[in-house]
Coordinates of C-alpha atoms in Angstrom, one line a residue:
M1 CA 192.5 -6.9 126.7
A2 CA 190.6 -6.5 123.5
Q3 CA 191.9 -8.1 120.3
G4 CA 192.4 -6.1 117.1
P5 CA 190.7 -7.0 113.8
Q6 CA 193.9 -8.5 112.5
R7 CA 194.3 -10.7 115.5
K8 CA 190.7 -11.8 115.3
G9 CA 191.2 -12.6 111.6
E10 CA 194.2 -14.7 112.3
M11 CA 192.4 -16.6 115.1
M12 CA 189.5 -17.3 112.7
K13 CA 191.9 -18.7 110.1
V14 CA 193.4 -21.0 112.8
W15 CA 190.0 -22.3 113.8
C16 CA 188.9 -22.8 110.2
F17 CA 192.1 -24.8 109.6
I18 CA 191.6 -26.9 112.7
L19 CA 188.0 -27.6 111.7
L20 CA 189.0 -28.5 108.2
L21 CA 191.8 -30.8 109.5
S22 CA 189.3 -32.5 111.8
W23 CA 186.9 -33.0 109.0
F24 CA 189.6 -34.4 106.8
T25 CA 190.8 -36.8 109.5
L26 CA 187.2 -38.0 110.0
Q27 CA 187.0 -38.7 106.2
L28 CA 190.2 -40.8 106.4
D29 CA 188.8 -42.8 109.3
A30 CA 185.4 -43.2 107.8
N31 CA 186.0 -46.5 106.0
P32 CA 185.0 -49.4 108.1
G33 CA 186.8 -52.7 108.7
L34 CA 183.6 -54.5 109.4
K35 CA 180.0 -54.1 108.2
V36 CA 176.8 -55.4 109.8
R37 CA 173.5 -55.5 107.9
I38 CA 170.2 -56.0 109.6
T39 CA 167.4 -56.8 107.1
Q40 CA 163.7 -56.3 107.2
K41 CA 163.4 -60.0 108.0
G42 CA 165.7 -59.4 111.0
L43 CA 163.8 -56.3 112.1
D44 CA 160.5 -58.3 111.9
F45 CA 162.0 -61.0 114.1
G46 CA 163.3 -58.3 116.5
K47 CA 159.9 -56.7 116.6
E48 CA 158.2 -59.9 117.7
I49 CA 160.7 -60.4 120.5
G50 CA 160.6 -56.7 121.4
M51 CA 156.8 -56.8 121.7
E52 CA 156.8 -59.8 124.0
I53 CA 159.5 -58.2 126.2
L54 CA 157.5 -55.0 126.3
K55 CA 154.3 -56.9 127.3
E56 CA 156.1 -58.6 130.1
R57 CA 157.6 -55.3 131.3
I58 CA 154.3 -53.6 131.3
K59 CA 152.6 -56.4 133.2
E60 CA 155.3 -56.3 135.9
E61 CA 155.3 -52.6 136.2
S62 CA 153.9 -50.8 139.3
F63 CA 151.7 -47.9 138.6
P64 CA 151.1 -45.0 141.0
D65 CA 147.7 -44.4 142.4
W66 CA 145.6 -42.0 140.4
N67 CA 142.9 -39.6 141.6
D68 CA 140.9 -36.8 140.0
S69 CA 137.7 -34.9 140.6
E70 CA 134.8 -33.7 138.4
K71 CA 131.9 -31.3 139.0
F72 CA 128.5 -33.0 139.2
G73 CA 125.7 -30.4 139.5
L74 CA 126.3 -28.5 142.7
S75 CA 128.5 -31.3 144.1
E76 CA 132.1 -32.4 143.4
I77 CA 132.8 -36.1 142.7
N78 CA 136.3 -37.3 143.9
Y79 CA 137.5 -40.6 142.7
L80 CA 140.6 -42.7 143.2
L81 CA 142.1 -45.7 141.5
S82 CA 144.7 -47.7 143.4
G83 CA 146.5 -51.0 143.1
I84 CA 146.6 -50.5 139.4
R85 CA 148.0 -53.4 137.3
I86 CA 147.8 -54.6 133.7
D87 CA 145.9 -57.9 133.6
T88 CA 146.0 -58.5 129.8
I89 CA 147.7 -56.8 126.9
E90 CA 147.6 -57.8 123.3
F91 CA 149.3 -56.1 120.4
R92 CA 147.1 -57.5 117.6
N93 CA 148.6 -55.7 114.6
T94 CA 152.2 -54.5 114.7
A95 CA 154.5 -53.5 111.9
I96 CA 158.0 -52.2 111.6
S97 CA 159.2 -50.5 108.4
L98 CA 162.3 -48.6 107.3
I99 CA 162.1 -45.0 106.1
P100 CA 165.3 -44.5 103.9
G101 CA 167.6 -41.9 105.2
T102 CA 165.4 -41.2 108.2
G103 CA 164.8 -44.1 110.6
I104 CA 162.5 -46.8 111.7
K105 CA 158.7 -46.6 111.8
L106 CA 156.9 -48.6 114.4
T107 CA 153.1 -49.1 114.1
I108 CA 150.8 -50.8 116.7
E109 CA 147.2 -51.0 115.7
N110 CA 144.1 -52.3 117.5
A111 CA 145.9 -53.1 120.7
Y112 CA 143.8 -54.4 123.6
V113 CA 144.4 -53.8 127.3
I114 CA 142.6 -54.9 130.4
I115 CA 143.4 -53.1 133.6
K116 CA 142.4 -54.2 137.2
A117 CA 142.4 -51.8 140.1
N118 CA 140.6 -50.7 143.3
W119 CA 138.1 -47.8 143.0
N120 CA 136.9 -45.3 145.5
I121 CA 134.3 -42.6 144.8
R122 CA 133.1 -40.0 147.3
S123 CA 131.3 -36.7 147.6
W124 CA 129.7 -34.9 150.5
M125 CA 126.5 -36.9 149.8
F126 CA 127.9 -40.5 149.3
K127 CA 131.0 -42.7 149.2
G128 CA 131.7 -46.2 147.9
S129 CA 134.6 -48.5 146.9
G130 CA 135.3 -51.8 145.3
R131 CA 137.2 -53.4 142.3
T132 CA 137.1 -52.2 138.8
T133 CA 137.9 -53.6 135.3
V134 CA 138.9 -51.1 132.6
V135 CA 139.0 -52.3 129.0
I136 CA 140.9 -50.2 126.5
S137 CA 140.3 -51.2 122.8
G138 CA 141.3 -49.9 119.4
L139 CA 144.6 -48.5 120.8
S140 CA 146.9 -47.4 118.0
I141 CA 150.4 -46.0 118.3
T142 CA 152.7 -44.7 115.5
A143 CA 156.3 -43.9 116.4
M144 CA 159.3 -42.8 114.4
L145 CA 162.7 -44.0 115.8
V146 CA 166.0 -42.5 114.7
M147 CA 169.3 -44.3 114.9
S148 CA 172.6 -42.5 115.4
M149 CA 176.0 -42.8 116.9
D150 CA 177.2 -41.3 120.2
S151 CA 180.6 -39.7 120.9
T152 CA 182.1 -43.1 122.0
G153 CA 181.1 -45.0 118.9
H154 CA 178.1 -46.7 120.5
P155 CA 174.8 -47.0 118.6
S156 CA 172.1 -44.8 119.9
I157 CA 168.3 -44.8 119.3
S158 CA 165.7 -42.1 120.1
L159 CA 162.0 -41.4 119.7
D160 CA 161.6 -38.7 117.1
S161 CA 157.8 -38.6 116.9
C162 CA 154.8 -40.4 118.4
Q163 CA 151.0 -40.4 118.0
M164 CA 148.4 -42.4 120.0
I165 CA 144.7 -43.0 119.5
A166 CA 142.4 -45.0 121.7
S167 CA 138.9 -45.6 120.1
G168 CA 137.2 -47.3 123.1
V169 CA 137.4 -47.2 126.9
E170 CA 135.0 -49.3 129.0
V171 CA 134.8 -49.1 132.8
K172 CA 133.0 -51.6 135.0
L173 CA 132.8 -51.1 138.8
H174 CA 132.3 -54.0 141.1
G175 CA 131.3 -53.9 144.8
K176 CA 128.4 -52.9 147.1
N177 CA 126.0 -50.5 145.3
S178 CA 128.2 -50.6 142.2
W179 CA 125.0 -50.2 140.1
F180 CA 124.7 -46.7 141.5
Y181 CA 128.3 -45.7 141.1
N182 CA 128.5 -47.1 137.5
M183 CA 126.5 -43.9 136.6
F184 CA 129.7 -42.0 137.3
T185 CA 132.0 -44.1 135.1
K186 CA 131.8 -41.4 132.3
F187 CA 134.0 -39.3 134.5
L188 CA 136.5 -42.1 134.8
K189 CA 136.4 -42.7 131.0
K190 CA 137.1 -39.1 130.4
S191 CA 140.1 -39.1 132.8
I192 CA 141.4 -42.3 131.4
H193 CA 141.3 -40.9 127.9
R194 CA 143.2 -37.9 129.2
I195 CA 145.8 -40.1 130.9
L196 CA 146.3 -42.1 127.7
D197 CA 146.7 -39.0 125.7
S198 CA 149.3 -37.5 128.1
N199 CA 151.2 -40.6 129.1
S200 CA 151.3 -43.2 126.2
C201 CA 154.0 -41.5 124.1
P202 CA 156.1 -40.4 127.2
N203 CA 156.0 -44.0 128.4
L204 CA 157.1 -45.3 125.0
R205 CA 159.8 -42.7 125.0
Q206 CA 160.9 -44.0 128.4
E207 CA 161.1 -47.6 127.1
I208 CA 163.1 -46.4 124.1
E209 CA 165.5 -44.5 126.4
I210 CA 166.0 -47.8 128.4
I211 CA 166.9 -49.5 125.1
D212 CA 169.3 -46.6 124.3
M213 CA 171.0 -47.0 127.6
E214 CA 171.5 -50.7 127.0
L215 CA 173.0 -49.9 123.6
R216 CA 175.4 -47.3 125.1
I217 CA 176.9 -49.9 127.5
L218 CA 177.4 -52.5 124.9
Q219 CA 181.0 -53.9 125.0
I220 CA 182.6 -52.4 121.9
L221 CA 186.2 -53.3 122.8
M222 CA 186.2 -57.0 123.0
Q223 CA 189.2 -59.1 124.1
I224 CA 190.0 -62.0 121.9
D225 CA 192.6 -63.6 124.2
D226 CA 195.6 -62.6 126.3
F227 CA 197.2 -61.0 123.2
A228 CA 194.6 -59.1 121.3
Q229 CA 191.4 -57.1 121.5
I230 CA 189.1 -55.8 118.7
D231 CA 187.4 -52.5 118.5
Y232 CA 183.7 -52.8 117.4
S233 CA 182.8 -49.1 117.7
L234 CA 180.9 -47.4 114.9
V235 CA 182.7 -45.2 112.5
K236 CA 179.5 -43.3 111.5
S237 CA 175.8 -43.3 112.2
P238 CA 173.8 -46.3 110.9
A239 CA 172.5 -46.0 107.3
V240 CA 168.8 -46.8 106.8
F241 CA 167.7 -48.1 103.4
Q242 CA 164.4 -49.5 102.1
S243 CA 164.9 -53.1 103.2
Y244 CA 167.9 -53.0 105.6
I245 CA 170.1 -51.0 108.0
D246 CA 173.9 -51.0 107.5
L247 CA 176.2 -50.4 110.4
D248 CA 179.9 -49.6 109.7
L249 CA 182.2 -50.7 112.5
Q250 CA 185.9 -50.1 113.1
G251 CA 186.9 -53.7 113.1
T252 CA 190.5 -52.9 114.1
T253 CA 192.4 -55.3 116.3
Y254 CA 195.0 -54.0 118.8
P255 CA 197.4 -55.7 121.3
V256 CA 195.8 -55.9 124.7
G257 CA 196.3 -52.6 126.6
N258 CA 198.2 -51.1 123.7
Y259 CA 197.2 -49.1 120.6
P260 CA 200.3 -48.9 118.4
A261 CA 200.2 -47.3 115.0
H262 CA 199.9 -49.7 112.1
P263 CA 200.5 -49.3 108.4
Y264 CA 197.1 -50.5 107.2
V265 CA 194.2 -48.4 105.9
P266 CA 190.7 -49.8 105.4
V267 CA 189.7 -50.0 101.8
P268 CA 186.1 -49.1 100.8
F269 CA 184.0 -52.2 100.1
A270 CA 180.3 -52.7 99.3
L271 CA 178.1 -55.5 100.4
Q272 CA 176.0 -57.6 98.1
D273 CA 172.5 -56.5 97.7
S274 CA 171.0 -59.3 99.7
S275 CA 168.2 -59.4 102.2
D276 CA 167.1 -63.1 102.4
S277 CA 168.7 -63.7 105.8
M278 CA 168.1 -61.7 109.0
L279 CA 171.7 -60.7 109.5
Y280 CA 174.8 -60.2 107.3
L281 CA 178.3 -59.6 108.5
A282 CA 181.3 -58.7 106.4
V283 CA 184.8 -58.8 107.8
S284 CA 187.4 -57.0 105.6
E285 CA 190.9 -58.0 104.7
Y286 CA 191.9 -54.9 106.7
S287 CA 190.3 -56.3 109.8
F288 CA 192.1 -59.6 109.6
Q289 CA 195.4 -57.9 108.7
T290 CA 195.3 -55.7 111.8
T291 CA 194.6 -58.9 113.8
V292 CA 197.7 -60.7 112.6
F293 CA 199.6 -57.4 113.1
A294 CA 198.5 -57.3 116.7
Y295 CA 199.6 -60.9 117.2
Y296 CA 202.9 -60.3 115.4
T297 CA 203.8 -57.2 117.6
T298 CA 203.1 -59.3 120.8
G299 CA 205.3 -62.1 119.6
A300 CA 202.4 -64.6 119.4
F301 CA 203.9 -66.1 116.2
N302 CA 207.1 -67.0 117.9
I303 CA 207.4 -70.7 118.9
I304 CA 210.0 -72.7 120.7
I305 CA 209.9 -76.5 120.1
T306 CA 212.0 -78.7 122.4
D307 CA 212.5 -82.5 122.7
E308 CA 210.2 -82.4 125.8
V309 CA 207.2 -80.9 124.0
C310 CA 207.6 -82.6 120.6
S311 CA 204.7 -85.0 120.3
Y312 CA 205.6 -87.4 117.5
F313 CA 209.4 -87.9 117.6
N314 CA 212.6 -87.0 119.5
I315 CA 214.5 -84.1 118.0
T316 CA 218.2 -84.6 118.8
T317 CA 221.6 -84.0 117.1
E318 CA 221.4 -87.7 116.1
T319 CA 218.1 -87.0 114.3
F320 CA 219.7 -84.1 112.3
G321 CA 222.9 -86.1 111.9
S322 CA 221.1 -88.8 109.9
I323 CA 220.1 -86.0 107.5
I324 CA 223.1 -83.7 107.5
P325 CA 226.4 -85.5 107.9
E326 CA 228.1 -82.4 109.2
V327 CA 226.0 -82.5 112.4
A328 CA 227.1 -86.1 113.1
Q329 CA 230.7 -85.0 112.8
Y330 CA 230.3 -82.3 115.4
Y331 CA 228.4 -84.3 118.0
A332 CA 229.6 -87.8 118.6
E333 CA 227.1 -88.2 121.4
S334 CA 223.5 -87.3 120.9
Q335 CA 222.3 -84.1 122.4
P336 CA 218.8 -82.6 122.6
V337 CA 217.8 -80.0 120.0
M338 CA 215.7 -76.9 120.4
L339 CA 213.9 -75.2 117.5
N340 CA 213.4 -71.5 117.8
L341 CA 210.8 -70.2 115.3
T342 CA 210.4 -66.4 114.9
A343 CA 208.2 -64.4 112.5
T344 CA 210.5 -62.0 110.7
K345 CA 207.8 -59.7 109.4
T346 CA 204.0 -59.2 109.7
P347 CA 202.1 -62.1 108.1
V348 CA 200.1 -61.2 105.0
I349 CA 196.4 -61.9 104.7
S350 CA 194.8 -62.3 101.3
L351 CA 191.1 -62.7 100.6
Q352 CA 190.2 -63.7 97.1
T353 CA 187.0 -65.2 95.8
D354 CA 186.7 -68.6 97.6
A355 CA 190.3 -68.4 98.9
F356 CA 191.5 -67.2 102.3
T357 CA 195.2 -67.4 102.7
I358 CA 198.0 -66.3 105.1
E359 CA 201.6 -66.0 104.1
I360 CA 204.2 -66.1 107.0
H361 CA 207.8 -65.2 106.7
G362 CA 210.0 -66.4 109.5
S363 CA 213.3 -68.0 110.5
M364 CA 214.0 -71.2 112.4
E365 CA 217.2 -71.5 114.4
V366 CA 218.3 -75.0 115.3
L367 CA 220.3 -75.2 118.6
A368 CA 221.9 -78.1 120.4
V369 CA 221.2 -78.2 124.2
L370 CA 224.5 -79.1 125.9
P371 CA 224.9 -81.0 129.2
D372 CA 225.5 -77.8 131.1
A373 CA 222.1 -76.4 129.8
T374 CA 223.7 -73.9 127.5
T375 CA 222.8 -73.9 123.8
Q376 CA 224.9 -73.9 120.7
S377 CA 223.6 -72.7 117.4
L378 CA 223.9 -75.2 114.5
F379 CA 222.2 -73.3 111.7
T380 CA 219.4 -71.0 110.8
V381 CA 217.0 -71.3 107.9
N382 CA 214.5 -68.8 106.4
I383 CA 211.0 -70.2 106.0
T384 CA 208.1 -68.9 103.9
T385 CA 204.8 -70.7 104.3
N386 CA 201.5 -70.2 102.5
S387 CA 198.5 -71.7 104.2
S388 CA 194.7 -71.7 103.5
I389 CA 192.4 -70.8 106.3
N390 CA 189.2 -72.7 106.7
L391 CA 186.5 -71.1 108.8
T392 CA 183.5 -72.2 110.8
L393 CA 181.2 -70.4 113.3
F394 CA 180.8 -71.7 116.8
D395 CA 179.5 -70.0 120.0
Q396 CA 179.4 -66.5 118.3
K397 CA 183.1 -66.9 117.3
L398 CA 184.8 -67.3 114.0
I399 CA 187.0 -70.4 114.3
G400 CA 189.9 -70.9 111.9
S401 CA 192.1 -73.8 111.0
L402 CA 195.3 -73.8 108.8
C403 CA 196.1 -76.1 105.9
L404 CA 199.6 -75.8 104.5
N405 CA 199.7 -75.1 100.8
R406 CA 203.5 -74.8 100.3
F407 CA 206.7 -73.7 102.0
Q408 CA 210.2 -72.6 101.0
L409 CA 213.5 -73.0 102.8
S410 CA 216.8 -71.1 102.4
L411 CA 219.9 -71.3 104.5
A412 CA 220.5 -68.1 106.4
D413 CA 223.4 -69.0 108.6
S414 CA 225.4 -72.1 109.5
N415 CA 228.1 -73.0 112.1
L416 CA 228.5 -76.3 110.3
G417 CA 229.6 -74.9 107.0
F418 CA 227.6 -75.1 103.8
F419 CA 225.2 -78.0 103.2
E420 CA 222.3 -78.7 100.8
I421 CA 219.2 -77.2 102.3
S422 CA 217.1 -79.6 100.2
L423 CA 218.1 -82.3 102.6
L424 CA 215.9 -80.7 105.2
E425 CA 212.7 -80.1 103.2
N426 CA 211.0 -83.4 104.0
F427 CA 212.0 -83.2 107.6
F428 CA 210.7 -79.6 108.1
S429 CA 207.6 -80.4 106.1
Y430 CA 206.9 -83.1 108.7
I431 CA 207.6 -80.7 111.6
L432 CA 205.3 -78.1 110.1
H433 CA 202.5 -80.7 109.6
S434 CA 202.9 -82.5 112.9
E435 CA 203.9 -79.8 115.4
I436 CA 203.7 -76.2 114.2
I437 CA 200.3 -76.1 112.3
P438 CA 198.5 -78.2 115.0
S439 CA 199.9 -75.8 117.7
A440 CA 198.6 -72.8 115.6
N441 CA 195.2 -74.5 115.1
A442 CA 195.0 -75.1 118.8
K443 CA 195.4 -71.3 119.4
L444 CA 192.9 -70.5 116.6
T445 CA 190.2 -72.6 118.4
K446 CA 189.9 -69.7 120.9
G447 CA 188.1 -67.9 118.0
F448 CA 187.6 -64.4 116.7
P449 CA 184.6 -63.0 118.6
L450 CA 181.9 -61.5 116.5
P451 CA 179.8 -58.5 117.6
N452 CA 176.8 -59.7 119.5
L453 CA 173.9 -58.8 121.8
A454 CA 173.0 -60.6 124.9
N455 CA 170.8 -63.7 124.4
I456 CA 171.2 -63.5 120.6
S457 CA 172.8 -66.5 118.8
L458 CA 173.3 -67.1 115.1
K459 CA 171.2 -69.7 113.3
K460 CA 172.1 -71.5 110.0
P461 CA 175.2 -69.4 109.3
F462 CA 176.8 -69.4 105.8
I463 CA 180.3 -68.3 105.2
K464 CA 181.7 -67.2 101.8
V465 CA 185.0 -65.6 100.9
E466 CA 184.7 -62.7 98.5
Q467 CA 187.3 -60.3 97.0
G468 CA 188.6 -58.3 99.9
Y469 CA 186.2 -59.5 102.6
L470 CA 184.6 -62.4 104.3
W471 CA 180.8 -62.6 104.0
I472 CA 178.6 -64.3 106.7
S473 CA 174.8 -64.6 106.4
A474 CA 172.7 -66.0 109.2
D475 CA 169.3 -65.9 110.9
V476 CA 169.2 -65.4 114.6
N477 CA 167.7 -67.0 117.7
Y478 CA 166.7 -65.3 120.9
E479 CA 167.1 -67.2 124.2
Q480 CA 165.8 -65.8 127.4

């Protein structure tokens, strides 16, 4: 049934509203939690590695047999090259440069290639065969590569334009009566020029498509441990500048297998204008905050300490009775004690210049474990701790360790009646330093995985805390 003009107008308004809403939503999500910068120095290193890989791939590649024919007077010359392989390939002058707002320009000049193959030439008057050496010199390729983002947030790369020039092709035939057949190498040269013209850029495009496929299967959702996973998908296409490429990543951490809503919004932040290192990585306060939120929602901050697991001393009613007389009055015989620590709200991350801190609000319930294995609550205290986080890089992971700055105690509930909470401060300070913080640091050794590519490791990393983000600069190593 046909729709009337009014109905069509209403539908158009609906679609415009949906498109506008979608655009607005994208703008809200556009701020990254994590930034990666690849500098010209890093690109030059990558180019050298890439050229070596390309050379090895070309040498290992199998080429199909090639045949053609040419008119020679009243006769037709048919020739065949088989068993084609690349014997030598040299990229003598290569360069990679950035075209702001456009992409990456790759230039290969004066490349040199030696090809070995079997030859066969025949006509109705003669035929011959043998081995041949083809030398291609002065080979130059100029290619423009464009970086973008696919629908899943993976980086993508494509060949936008390509030009190839070969200034020299020399063909030498070996075998019986090769002196005679070398008179026909001009036909082979002509065909080889034609092959280079028609295949060089398509072959390069094929290599770029292989790289693109590898980028599209990069792991962008990386599991930290049993509790949390981090999303490293792009929030927008890579931005190309004069001396570096910036990649904006989500950098949001979620509980494993769950994506709950969180109250945090990434705040825009700009990187320093630096390009001395190959790679820069900036992890925002937002990214760290979603990480502690994920751990908080999974209960990872909750700890139970018992007499059996306490490393440095026995925690019993006798221990507490020596500090709080009311405990000794209730328990004439010493009973084991259990400490139940619970985070009462999401810990707060703060990144200030040269200072990375975490503030945790929690409670600690002290329970006596009776002979029948039941528990009896003695009292509960509220605890607020503020700790500095010291960071190092190891095995492509950001490793943290806590150092307690201060803590506060207040009595929340007591079955013993009122007592002075100050009596417990030294005792709980000892527990924090000897049990809780070492336990937390043991978990932190699992590390915060950084985005990485296969066979790439960081070299000479430097970490600095700036206002609102953590700044990491490093060179890279490539290990085959």
